CSV table of C-alpha atoms and ligand atoms in Angstrom, one decimal:
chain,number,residue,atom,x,y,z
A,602,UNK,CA,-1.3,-56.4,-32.0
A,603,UNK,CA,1.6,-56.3,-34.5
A,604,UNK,CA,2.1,-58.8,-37.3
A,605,UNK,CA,5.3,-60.4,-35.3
A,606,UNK,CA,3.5,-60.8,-32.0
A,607,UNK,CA,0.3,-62.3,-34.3
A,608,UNK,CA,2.9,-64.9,-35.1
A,609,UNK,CA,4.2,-65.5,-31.8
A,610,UNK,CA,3.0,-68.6,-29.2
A,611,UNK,CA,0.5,-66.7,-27.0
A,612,UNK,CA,2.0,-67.8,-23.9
A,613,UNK,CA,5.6,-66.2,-25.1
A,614,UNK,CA,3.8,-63.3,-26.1
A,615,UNK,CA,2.0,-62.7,-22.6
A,616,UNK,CA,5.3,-64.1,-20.9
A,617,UNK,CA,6.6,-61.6,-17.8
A,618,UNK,CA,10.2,-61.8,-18.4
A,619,UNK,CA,12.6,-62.8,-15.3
A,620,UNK,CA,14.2,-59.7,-13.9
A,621,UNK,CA,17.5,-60.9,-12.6
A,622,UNK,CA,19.4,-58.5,-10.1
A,623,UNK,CA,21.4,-56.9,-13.0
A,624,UNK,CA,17.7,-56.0,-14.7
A,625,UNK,CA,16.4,-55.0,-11.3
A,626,UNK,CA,19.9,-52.0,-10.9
A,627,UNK,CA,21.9,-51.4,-14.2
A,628,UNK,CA,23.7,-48.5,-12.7
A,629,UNK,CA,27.4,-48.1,-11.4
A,630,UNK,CA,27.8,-49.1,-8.0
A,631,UNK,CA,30.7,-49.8,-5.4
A,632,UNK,CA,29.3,-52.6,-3.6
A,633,UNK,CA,26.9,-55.0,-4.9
A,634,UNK,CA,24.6,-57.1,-2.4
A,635,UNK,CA,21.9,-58.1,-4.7
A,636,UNK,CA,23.0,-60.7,-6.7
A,637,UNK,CA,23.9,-63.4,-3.6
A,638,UNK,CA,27.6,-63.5,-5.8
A,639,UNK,CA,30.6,-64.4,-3.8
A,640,UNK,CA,32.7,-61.5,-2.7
A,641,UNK,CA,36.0,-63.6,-2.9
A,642,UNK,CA,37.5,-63.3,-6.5
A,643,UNK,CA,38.8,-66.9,-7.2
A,644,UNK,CA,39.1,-67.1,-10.7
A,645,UNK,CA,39.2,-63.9,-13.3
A,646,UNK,CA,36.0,-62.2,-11.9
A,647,UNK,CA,34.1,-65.3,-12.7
A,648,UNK,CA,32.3,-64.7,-9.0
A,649,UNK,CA,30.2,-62.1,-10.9
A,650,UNK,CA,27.4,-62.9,-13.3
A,651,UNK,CA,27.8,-62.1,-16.5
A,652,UNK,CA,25.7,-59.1,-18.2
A,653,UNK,CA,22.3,-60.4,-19.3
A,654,UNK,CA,22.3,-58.1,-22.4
A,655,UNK,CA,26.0,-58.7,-23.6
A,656,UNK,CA,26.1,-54.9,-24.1
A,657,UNK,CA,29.9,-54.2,-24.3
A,658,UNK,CA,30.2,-57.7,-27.0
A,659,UNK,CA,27.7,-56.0,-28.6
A,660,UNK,CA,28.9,-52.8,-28.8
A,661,UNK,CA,32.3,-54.6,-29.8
A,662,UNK,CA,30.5,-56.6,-32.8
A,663,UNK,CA,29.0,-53.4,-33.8
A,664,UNK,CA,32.6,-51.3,-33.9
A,665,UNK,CA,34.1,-54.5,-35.9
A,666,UNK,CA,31.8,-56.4,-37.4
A,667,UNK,CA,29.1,-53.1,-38.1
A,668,UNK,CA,26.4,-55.4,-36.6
A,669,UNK,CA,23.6,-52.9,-35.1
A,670,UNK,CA,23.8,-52.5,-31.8
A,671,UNK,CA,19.8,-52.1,-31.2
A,672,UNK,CA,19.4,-55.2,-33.4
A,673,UNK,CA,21.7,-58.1,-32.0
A,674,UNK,CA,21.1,-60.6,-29.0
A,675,UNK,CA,23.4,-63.0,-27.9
A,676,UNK,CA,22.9,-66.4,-27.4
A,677,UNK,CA,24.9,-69.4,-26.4
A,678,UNK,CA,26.1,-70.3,-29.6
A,679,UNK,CA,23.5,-70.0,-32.7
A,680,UNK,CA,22.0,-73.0,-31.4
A,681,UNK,CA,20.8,-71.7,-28.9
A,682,UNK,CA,18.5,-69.2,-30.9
A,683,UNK,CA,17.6,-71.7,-33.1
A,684,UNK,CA,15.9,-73.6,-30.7
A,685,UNK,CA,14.6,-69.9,-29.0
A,686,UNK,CA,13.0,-69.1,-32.5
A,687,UNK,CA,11.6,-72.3,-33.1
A,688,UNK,CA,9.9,-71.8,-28.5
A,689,UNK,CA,8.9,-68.3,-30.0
A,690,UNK,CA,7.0,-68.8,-32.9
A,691,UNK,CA,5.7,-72.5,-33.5
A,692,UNK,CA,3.2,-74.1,-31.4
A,693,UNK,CA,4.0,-77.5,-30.4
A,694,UNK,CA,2.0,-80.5,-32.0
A,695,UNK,CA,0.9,-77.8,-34.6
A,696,UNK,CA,2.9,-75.6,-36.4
A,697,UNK,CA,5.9,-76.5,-38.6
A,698,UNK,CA,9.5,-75.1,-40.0
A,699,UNK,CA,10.8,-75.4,-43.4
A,700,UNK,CA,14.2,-76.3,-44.5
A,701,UNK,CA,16.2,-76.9,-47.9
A,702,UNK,CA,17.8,-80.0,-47.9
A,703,UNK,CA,20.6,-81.1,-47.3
A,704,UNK,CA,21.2,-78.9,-44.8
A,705,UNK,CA,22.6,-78.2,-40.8
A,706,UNK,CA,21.3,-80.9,-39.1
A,707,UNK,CA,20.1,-78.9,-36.2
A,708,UNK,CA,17.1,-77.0,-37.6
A,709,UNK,CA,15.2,-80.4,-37.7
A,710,UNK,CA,16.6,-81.7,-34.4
A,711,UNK,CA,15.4,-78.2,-32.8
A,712,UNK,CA,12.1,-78.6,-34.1
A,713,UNK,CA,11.7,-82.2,-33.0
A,714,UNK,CA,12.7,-81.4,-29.4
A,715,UNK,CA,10.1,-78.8,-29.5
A,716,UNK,CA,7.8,-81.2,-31.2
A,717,UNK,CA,7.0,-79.3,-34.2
A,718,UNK,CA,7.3,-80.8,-37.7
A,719,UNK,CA,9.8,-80.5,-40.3
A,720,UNK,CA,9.1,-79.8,-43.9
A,721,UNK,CA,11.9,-80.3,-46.4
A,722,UNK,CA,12.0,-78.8,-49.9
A,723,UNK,CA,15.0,-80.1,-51.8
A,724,UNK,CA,17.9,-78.0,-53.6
A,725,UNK,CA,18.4,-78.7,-57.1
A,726,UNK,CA,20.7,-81.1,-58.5
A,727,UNK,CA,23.2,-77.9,-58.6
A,728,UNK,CA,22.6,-77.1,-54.9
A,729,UNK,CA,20.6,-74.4,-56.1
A,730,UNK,CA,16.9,-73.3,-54.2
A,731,UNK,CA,14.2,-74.3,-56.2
A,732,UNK,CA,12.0,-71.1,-55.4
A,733,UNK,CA,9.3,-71.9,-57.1
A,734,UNK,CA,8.7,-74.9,-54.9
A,735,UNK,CA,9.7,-73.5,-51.8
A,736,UNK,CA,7.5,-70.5,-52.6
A,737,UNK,CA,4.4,-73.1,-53.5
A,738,UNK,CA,5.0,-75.1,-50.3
A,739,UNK,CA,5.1,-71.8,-48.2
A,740,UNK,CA,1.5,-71.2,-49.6
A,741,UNK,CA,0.2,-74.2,-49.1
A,742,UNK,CA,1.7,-75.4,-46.0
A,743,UNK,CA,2.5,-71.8,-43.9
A,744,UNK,CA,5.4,-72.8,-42.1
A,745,UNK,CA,6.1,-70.4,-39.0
A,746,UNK,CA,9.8,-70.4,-40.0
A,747,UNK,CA,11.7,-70.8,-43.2
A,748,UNK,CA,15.3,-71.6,-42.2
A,749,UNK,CA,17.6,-70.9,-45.1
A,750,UNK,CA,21.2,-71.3,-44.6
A,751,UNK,CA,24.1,-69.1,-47.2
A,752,UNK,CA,26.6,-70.5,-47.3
A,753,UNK,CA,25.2,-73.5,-47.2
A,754,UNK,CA,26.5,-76.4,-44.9
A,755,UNK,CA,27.1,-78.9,-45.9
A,756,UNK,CA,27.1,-77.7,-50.1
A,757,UNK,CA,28.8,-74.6,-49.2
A,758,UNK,CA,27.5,-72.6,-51.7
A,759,UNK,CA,26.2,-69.0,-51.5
A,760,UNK,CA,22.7,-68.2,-52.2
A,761,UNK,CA,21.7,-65.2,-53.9
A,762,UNK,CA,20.5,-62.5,-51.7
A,763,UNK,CA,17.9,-61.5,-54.4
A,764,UNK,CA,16.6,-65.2,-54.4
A,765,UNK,CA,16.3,-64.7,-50.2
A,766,UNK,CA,14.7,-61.3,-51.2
A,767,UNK,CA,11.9,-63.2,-53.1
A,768,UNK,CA,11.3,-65.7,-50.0
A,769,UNK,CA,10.7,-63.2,-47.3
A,770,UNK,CA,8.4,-61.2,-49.3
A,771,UNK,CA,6.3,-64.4,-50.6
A,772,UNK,CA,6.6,-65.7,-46.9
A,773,UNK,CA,4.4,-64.4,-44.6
A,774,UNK,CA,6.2,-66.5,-41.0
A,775,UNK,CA,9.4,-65.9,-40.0
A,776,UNK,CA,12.6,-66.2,-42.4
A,777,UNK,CA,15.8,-67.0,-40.8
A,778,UNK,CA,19.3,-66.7,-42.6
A,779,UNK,CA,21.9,-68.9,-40.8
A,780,UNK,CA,25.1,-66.9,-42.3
A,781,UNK,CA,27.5,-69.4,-40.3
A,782,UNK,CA,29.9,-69.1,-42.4
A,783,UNK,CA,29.7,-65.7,-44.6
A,784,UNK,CA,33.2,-64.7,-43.5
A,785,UNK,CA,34.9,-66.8,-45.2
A,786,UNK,CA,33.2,-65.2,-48.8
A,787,UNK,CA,35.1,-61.8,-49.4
A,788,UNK,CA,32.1,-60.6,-51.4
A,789,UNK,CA,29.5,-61.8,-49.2
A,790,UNK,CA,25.9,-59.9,-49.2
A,791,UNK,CA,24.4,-60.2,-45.6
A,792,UNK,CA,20.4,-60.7,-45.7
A,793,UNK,CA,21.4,-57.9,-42.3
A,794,UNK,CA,20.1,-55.5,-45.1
A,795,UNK,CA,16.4,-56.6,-45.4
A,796,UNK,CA,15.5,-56.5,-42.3
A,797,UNK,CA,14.6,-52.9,-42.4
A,798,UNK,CA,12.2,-53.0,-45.1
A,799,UNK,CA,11.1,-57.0,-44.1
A,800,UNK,CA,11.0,-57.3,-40.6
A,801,UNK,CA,10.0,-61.1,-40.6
A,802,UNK,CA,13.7,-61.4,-41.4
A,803,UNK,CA,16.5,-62.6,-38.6
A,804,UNK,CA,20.1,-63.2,-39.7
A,805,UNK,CA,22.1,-66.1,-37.7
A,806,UNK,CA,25.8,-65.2,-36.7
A,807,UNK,CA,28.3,-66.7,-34.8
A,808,UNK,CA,31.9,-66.6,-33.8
A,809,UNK,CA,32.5,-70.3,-34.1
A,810,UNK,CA,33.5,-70.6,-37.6
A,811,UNK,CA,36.1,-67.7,-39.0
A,812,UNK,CA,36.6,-66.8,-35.4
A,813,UNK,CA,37.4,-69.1,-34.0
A,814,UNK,CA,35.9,-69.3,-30.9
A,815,UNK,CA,33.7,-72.2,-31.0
A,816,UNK,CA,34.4,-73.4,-27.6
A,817,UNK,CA,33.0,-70.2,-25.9
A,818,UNK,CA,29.8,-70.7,-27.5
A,819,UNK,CA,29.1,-67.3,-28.8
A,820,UNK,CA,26.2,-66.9,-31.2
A,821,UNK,CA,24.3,-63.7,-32.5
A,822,UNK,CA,21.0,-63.0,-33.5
A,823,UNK,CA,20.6,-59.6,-35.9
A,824,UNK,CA,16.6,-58.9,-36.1
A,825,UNK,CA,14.6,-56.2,-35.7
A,826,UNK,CA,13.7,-54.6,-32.2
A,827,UNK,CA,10.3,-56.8,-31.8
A,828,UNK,CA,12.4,-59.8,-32.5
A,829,UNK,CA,15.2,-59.0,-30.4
A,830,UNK,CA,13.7,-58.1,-27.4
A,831,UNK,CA,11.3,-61.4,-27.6
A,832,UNK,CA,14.5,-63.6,-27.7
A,833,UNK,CA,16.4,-61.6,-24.8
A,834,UNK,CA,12.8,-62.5,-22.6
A,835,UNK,CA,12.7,-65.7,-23.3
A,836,UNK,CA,16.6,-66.8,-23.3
A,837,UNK,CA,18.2,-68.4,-19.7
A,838,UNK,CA,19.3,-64.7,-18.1
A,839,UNK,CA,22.8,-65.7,-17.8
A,840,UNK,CA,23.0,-67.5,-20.9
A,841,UNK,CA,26.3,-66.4,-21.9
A,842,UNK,CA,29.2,-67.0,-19.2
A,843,UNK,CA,31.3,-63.9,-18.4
A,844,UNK,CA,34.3,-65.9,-19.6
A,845,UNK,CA,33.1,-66.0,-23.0
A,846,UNK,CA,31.8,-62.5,-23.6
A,847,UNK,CA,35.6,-61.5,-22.5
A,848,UNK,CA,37.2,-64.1,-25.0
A,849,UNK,CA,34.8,-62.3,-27.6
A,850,UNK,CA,35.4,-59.2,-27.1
A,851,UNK,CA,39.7,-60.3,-27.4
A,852,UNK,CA,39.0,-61.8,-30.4
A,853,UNK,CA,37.0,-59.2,-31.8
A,854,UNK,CA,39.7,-56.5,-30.8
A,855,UNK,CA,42.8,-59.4,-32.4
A,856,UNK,CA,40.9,-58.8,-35.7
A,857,UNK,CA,43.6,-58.1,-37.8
A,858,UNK,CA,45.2,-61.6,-36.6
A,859,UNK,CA,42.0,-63.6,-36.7
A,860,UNK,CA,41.6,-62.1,-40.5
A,861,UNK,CA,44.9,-63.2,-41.6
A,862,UNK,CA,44.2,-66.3,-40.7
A,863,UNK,CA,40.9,-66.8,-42.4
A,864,UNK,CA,42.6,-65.6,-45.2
A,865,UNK,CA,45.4,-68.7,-44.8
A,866,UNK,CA,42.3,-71.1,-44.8
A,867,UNK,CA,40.9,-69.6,-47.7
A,868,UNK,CA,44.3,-70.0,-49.2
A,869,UNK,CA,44.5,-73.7,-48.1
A,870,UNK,CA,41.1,-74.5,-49.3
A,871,UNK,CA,42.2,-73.0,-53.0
A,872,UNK,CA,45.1,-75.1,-52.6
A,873,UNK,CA,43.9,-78.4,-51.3
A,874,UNK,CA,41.4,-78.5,-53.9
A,875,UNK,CA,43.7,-78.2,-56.4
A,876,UNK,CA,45.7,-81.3,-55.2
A,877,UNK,CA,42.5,-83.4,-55.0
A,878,UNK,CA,41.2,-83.3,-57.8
A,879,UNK,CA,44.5,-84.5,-59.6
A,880,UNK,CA,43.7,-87.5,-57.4
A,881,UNK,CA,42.7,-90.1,-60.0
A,882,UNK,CA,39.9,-91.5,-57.6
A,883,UNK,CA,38.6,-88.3,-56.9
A,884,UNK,CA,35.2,-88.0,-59.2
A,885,UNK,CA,34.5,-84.1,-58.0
A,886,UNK,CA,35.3,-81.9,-55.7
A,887,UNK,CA,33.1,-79.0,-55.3
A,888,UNK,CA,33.9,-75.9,-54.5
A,889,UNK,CA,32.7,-73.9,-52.0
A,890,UNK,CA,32.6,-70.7,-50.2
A,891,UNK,CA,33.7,-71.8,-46.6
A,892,UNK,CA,36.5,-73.3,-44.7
A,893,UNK,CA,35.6,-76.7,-45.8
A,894,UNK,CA,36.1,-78.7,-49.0
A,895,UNK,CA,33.5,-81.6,-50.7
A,896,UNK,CA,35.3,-84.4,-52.0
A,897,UNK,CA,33.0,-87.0,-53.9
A,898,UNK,CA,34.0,-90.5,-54.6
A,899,UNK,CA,32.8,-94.4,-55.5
A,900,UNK,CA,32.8,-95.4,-51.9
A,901,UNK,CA,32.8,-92.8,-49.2
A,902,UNK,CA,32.3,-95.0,-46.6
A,903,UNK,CA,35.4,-96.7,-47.3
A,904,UNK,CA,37.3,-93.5,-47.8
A,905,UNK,CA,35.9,-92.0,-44.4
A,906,UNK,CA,37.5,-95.6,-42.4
A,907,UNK,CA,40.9,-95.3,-44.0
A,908,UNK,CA,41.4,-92.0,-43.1
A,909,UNK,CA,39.8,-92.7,-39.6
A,910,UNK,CA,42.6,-95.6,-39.4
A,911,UNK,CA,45.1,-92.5,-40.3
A,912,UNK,CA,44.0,-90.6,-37.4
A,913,UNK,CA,42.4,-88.1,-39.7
A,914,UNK,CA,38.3,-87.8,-39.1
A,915,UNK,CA,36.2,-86.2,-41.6
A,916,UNK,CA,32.2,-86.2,-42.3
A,917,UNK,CA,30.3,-88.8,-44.0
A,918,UNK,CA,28.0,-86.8,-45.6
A,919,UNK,CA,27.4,-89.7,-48.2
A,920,UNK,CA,23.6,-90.8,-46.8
A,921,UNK,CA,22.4,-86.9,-47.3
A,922,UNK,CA,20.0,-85.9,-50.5
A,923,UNK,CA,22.1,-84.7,-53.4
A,924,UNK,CA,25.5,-86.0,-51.7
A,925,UNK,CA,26.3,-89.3,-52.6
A,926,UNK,CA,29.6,-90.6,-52.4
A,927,UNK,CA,30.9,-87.2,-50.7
A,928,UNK,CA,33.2,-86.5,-47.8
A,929,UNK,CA,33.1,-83.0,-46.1
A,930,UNK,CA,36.6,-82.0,-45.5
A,931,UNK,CA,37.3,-78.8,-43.2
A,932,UNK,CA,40.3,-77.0,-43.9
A,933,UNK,CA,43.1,-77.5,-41.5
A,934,UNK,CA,46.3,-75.6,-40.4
A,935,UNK,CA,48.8,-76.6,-43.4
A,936,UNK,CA,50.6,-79.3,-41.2
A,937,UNK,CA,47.4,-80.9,-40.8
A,938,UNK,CA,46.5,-80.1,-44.4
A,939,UNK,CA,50.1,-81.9,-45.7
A,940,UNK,CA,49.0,-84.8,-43.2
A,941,UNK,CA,45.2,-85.4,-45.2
A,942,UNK,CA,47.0,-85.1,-48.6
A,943,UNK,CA,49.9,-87.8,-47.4
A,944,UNK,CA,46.9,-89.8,-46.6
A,945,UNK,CA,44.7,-89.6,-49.7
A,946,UNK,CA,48.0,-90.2,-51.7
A,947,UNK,CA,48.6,-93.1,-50.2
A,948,UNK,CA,44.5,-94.4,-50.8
A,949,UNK,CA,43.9,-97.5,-52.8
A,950,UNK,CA,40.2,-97.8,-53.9
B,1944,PLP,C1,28.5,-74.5,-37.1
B,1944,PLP,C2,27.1,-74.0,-37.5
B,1944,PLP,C3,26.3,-73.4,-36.5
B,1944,PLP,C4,26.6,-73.4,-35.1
B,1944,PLP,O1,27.0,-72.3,-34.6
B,1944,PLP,P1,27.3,-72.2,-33.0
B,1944,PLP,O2,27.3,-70.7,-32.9
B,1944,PLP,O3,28.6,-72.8,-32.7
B,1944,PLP,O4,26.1,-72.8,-32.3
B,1944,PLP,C5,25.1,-72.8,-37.0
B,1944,PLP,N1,24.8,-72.9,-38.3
B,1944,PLP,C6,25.5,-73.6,-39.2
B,1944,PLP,C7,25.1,-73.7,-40.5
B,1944,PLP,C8,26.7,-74.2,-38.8
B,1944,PLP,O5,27.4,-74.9,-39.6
């Protein structure tokens, strides 16, 4: 048995895999009977199942984004695939996940549906990992997964890739790298390149975030084959709608236009930053590498229900470890942007 499937839940491991009519016939054909789909073509070929294995997305995210082909599966969103890993590898009642808080909220939530316990190691005061006592609490506790998140949400901060380097080789589960939001860091390092040599590793993607497709729910999973192949088993067959593996695929191939825009937000952010911290409330605002802003104050709850009042919603992330008295602010259009800043001009603590 290999060192992945030893890690694996031994029902997933002996799992026989639905074989849906597209896994049954993958060939070209002119009529297709096998699938009980309606012949009548109401809506843009939505009367067809989608592909199972996403293979021309894929080969789309491999032509633009250089994600490798052999190594990605889809799922709906990243959230899904959190909550696959978590089904995969961690026995319920008895295993656990680690995460570095404050973090995305879901890695907990995932692991509590699944009832498997959540172990938090704290960031430094400067949002930094403190290695040595994740590395000591991997030892002595053995989670199944280590979810690490670069850029960070909600302290949008990189981390660096040699300090991920260190974890996966002192961790001896699964590592997961949720790079949500690495497009929006022009000298970004994806953990994509350890895999090869630490095949424990799985990097998170996902089209939400820089582009811009949140609402089709398209999230990608780069591991190595093992991996891969485990989550494609175990995933819903149809998990990703034939609608949204087209809207993928178009914004993939708008590229250029998607670009430019994440460059405008990255732009905005610089800017918006700027005119907040001249706000003479304003104790910090700390910057980040992602398309929101932190803004730290005396009293962010008061903050967050004046701009609420102003129409404009932001997130409280006051109650989280580390983040006291800070608002997370994500980066608008510049109308919406001149809107905020008209608001927090007008604040009176
Ligand atoms: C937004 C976000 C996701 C969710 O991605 P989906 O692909 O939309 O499910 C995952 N991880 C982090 C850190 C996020 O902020």
């Amino acid at each position: 048995m290999s060192e992945i499937e030893l890690l694996m839940n031994e029902h997933i491991r002996n799992l026989t895999p639905y074989s849906s009519a597209r896994d049954d016939f993958k060939g070209k054909a002119d009529i297709y009977l096998d699938a009980n789909e309606s012949w009548y073509d109401a809506v843009e070929r939505a009367n067809r199942y989608p592909d199972p294995e996403a293979v021309l997305l894929r080969r789309k995210l491999q032509e633009v984004l250089c994600l490798p082909f052999e190594k990605t599966v889809i799922g709906n969103g990243s959230d899904e695939i959190i909550d696959l890993l978590i089904r995969i590898f961690c026995a319920s009642g008895k295993d656990s996940i680690m995460i570095e808080r404050p973090t995305y909220g879901a890695y907990k939530v995932f692991a509590d549906i699944n009832n498997v316990q959540t172990i938090n190691v704290c960031l430094k005061e400067d949002f930094s990992l403190d290695i040595d006592k994740m590395i000591s609490t991997i030892k002595e506790r053995k989670p199944k997964i280590v979810f690490i998140c670069s850029p960070n949400n909600p302290t949008g901060n990189v981390f660096p890739l040699s300090e991920i380097e260190t974890i996966a080789k002192e961790n001896d589960g699964i590592t997961v790298i949720d790079e949500a939001y690495s497009d929006f860091e022009p000298e970004f390092q994806s953990a994509i390149s350890l895999i090869d040599e630490y095949p424990r590793v799985c990097v998170l993607k996902t089209l939400s975030k820089a582009w811009a497709i949140a609402g089709a729910r398209v999230g990608i999973l780069v591991a190595n084959k093992e991996i891969r192949d485990t989550i494609s088993k175990v995933k819903p067959p149809y998990n990703v709608s034939a609608t949204s593996q087209r809207v993928a695929i178009e914004a993939l191939d708008d590229n250029l236009e998607i670009k430019k825009v994440r460059d405008e937000i990255i732009e905005q952010r610089e800017l918006l930053e700027k005119k907040v911290t001249s706000l003479p409330y304003v104790k910090e605002v700390i910057p980040t590498n992602t398309n929101f802003i932190l803004i730290r104050v005396d009293d962010a709850d008061r903050l967050y229900y004046y701009l609420m009042k102003k129409g404009i919603i932001v997130r409280n992330r006051t109650h989280e470890p580390l983040l006291a008295g800070v608002l997370r602010v994500t980066v608008g259009s510049e109308r919406e942007n001149k809107s905020l800043m008209e608001a927090l001009n007008g604040y009176k603590p």
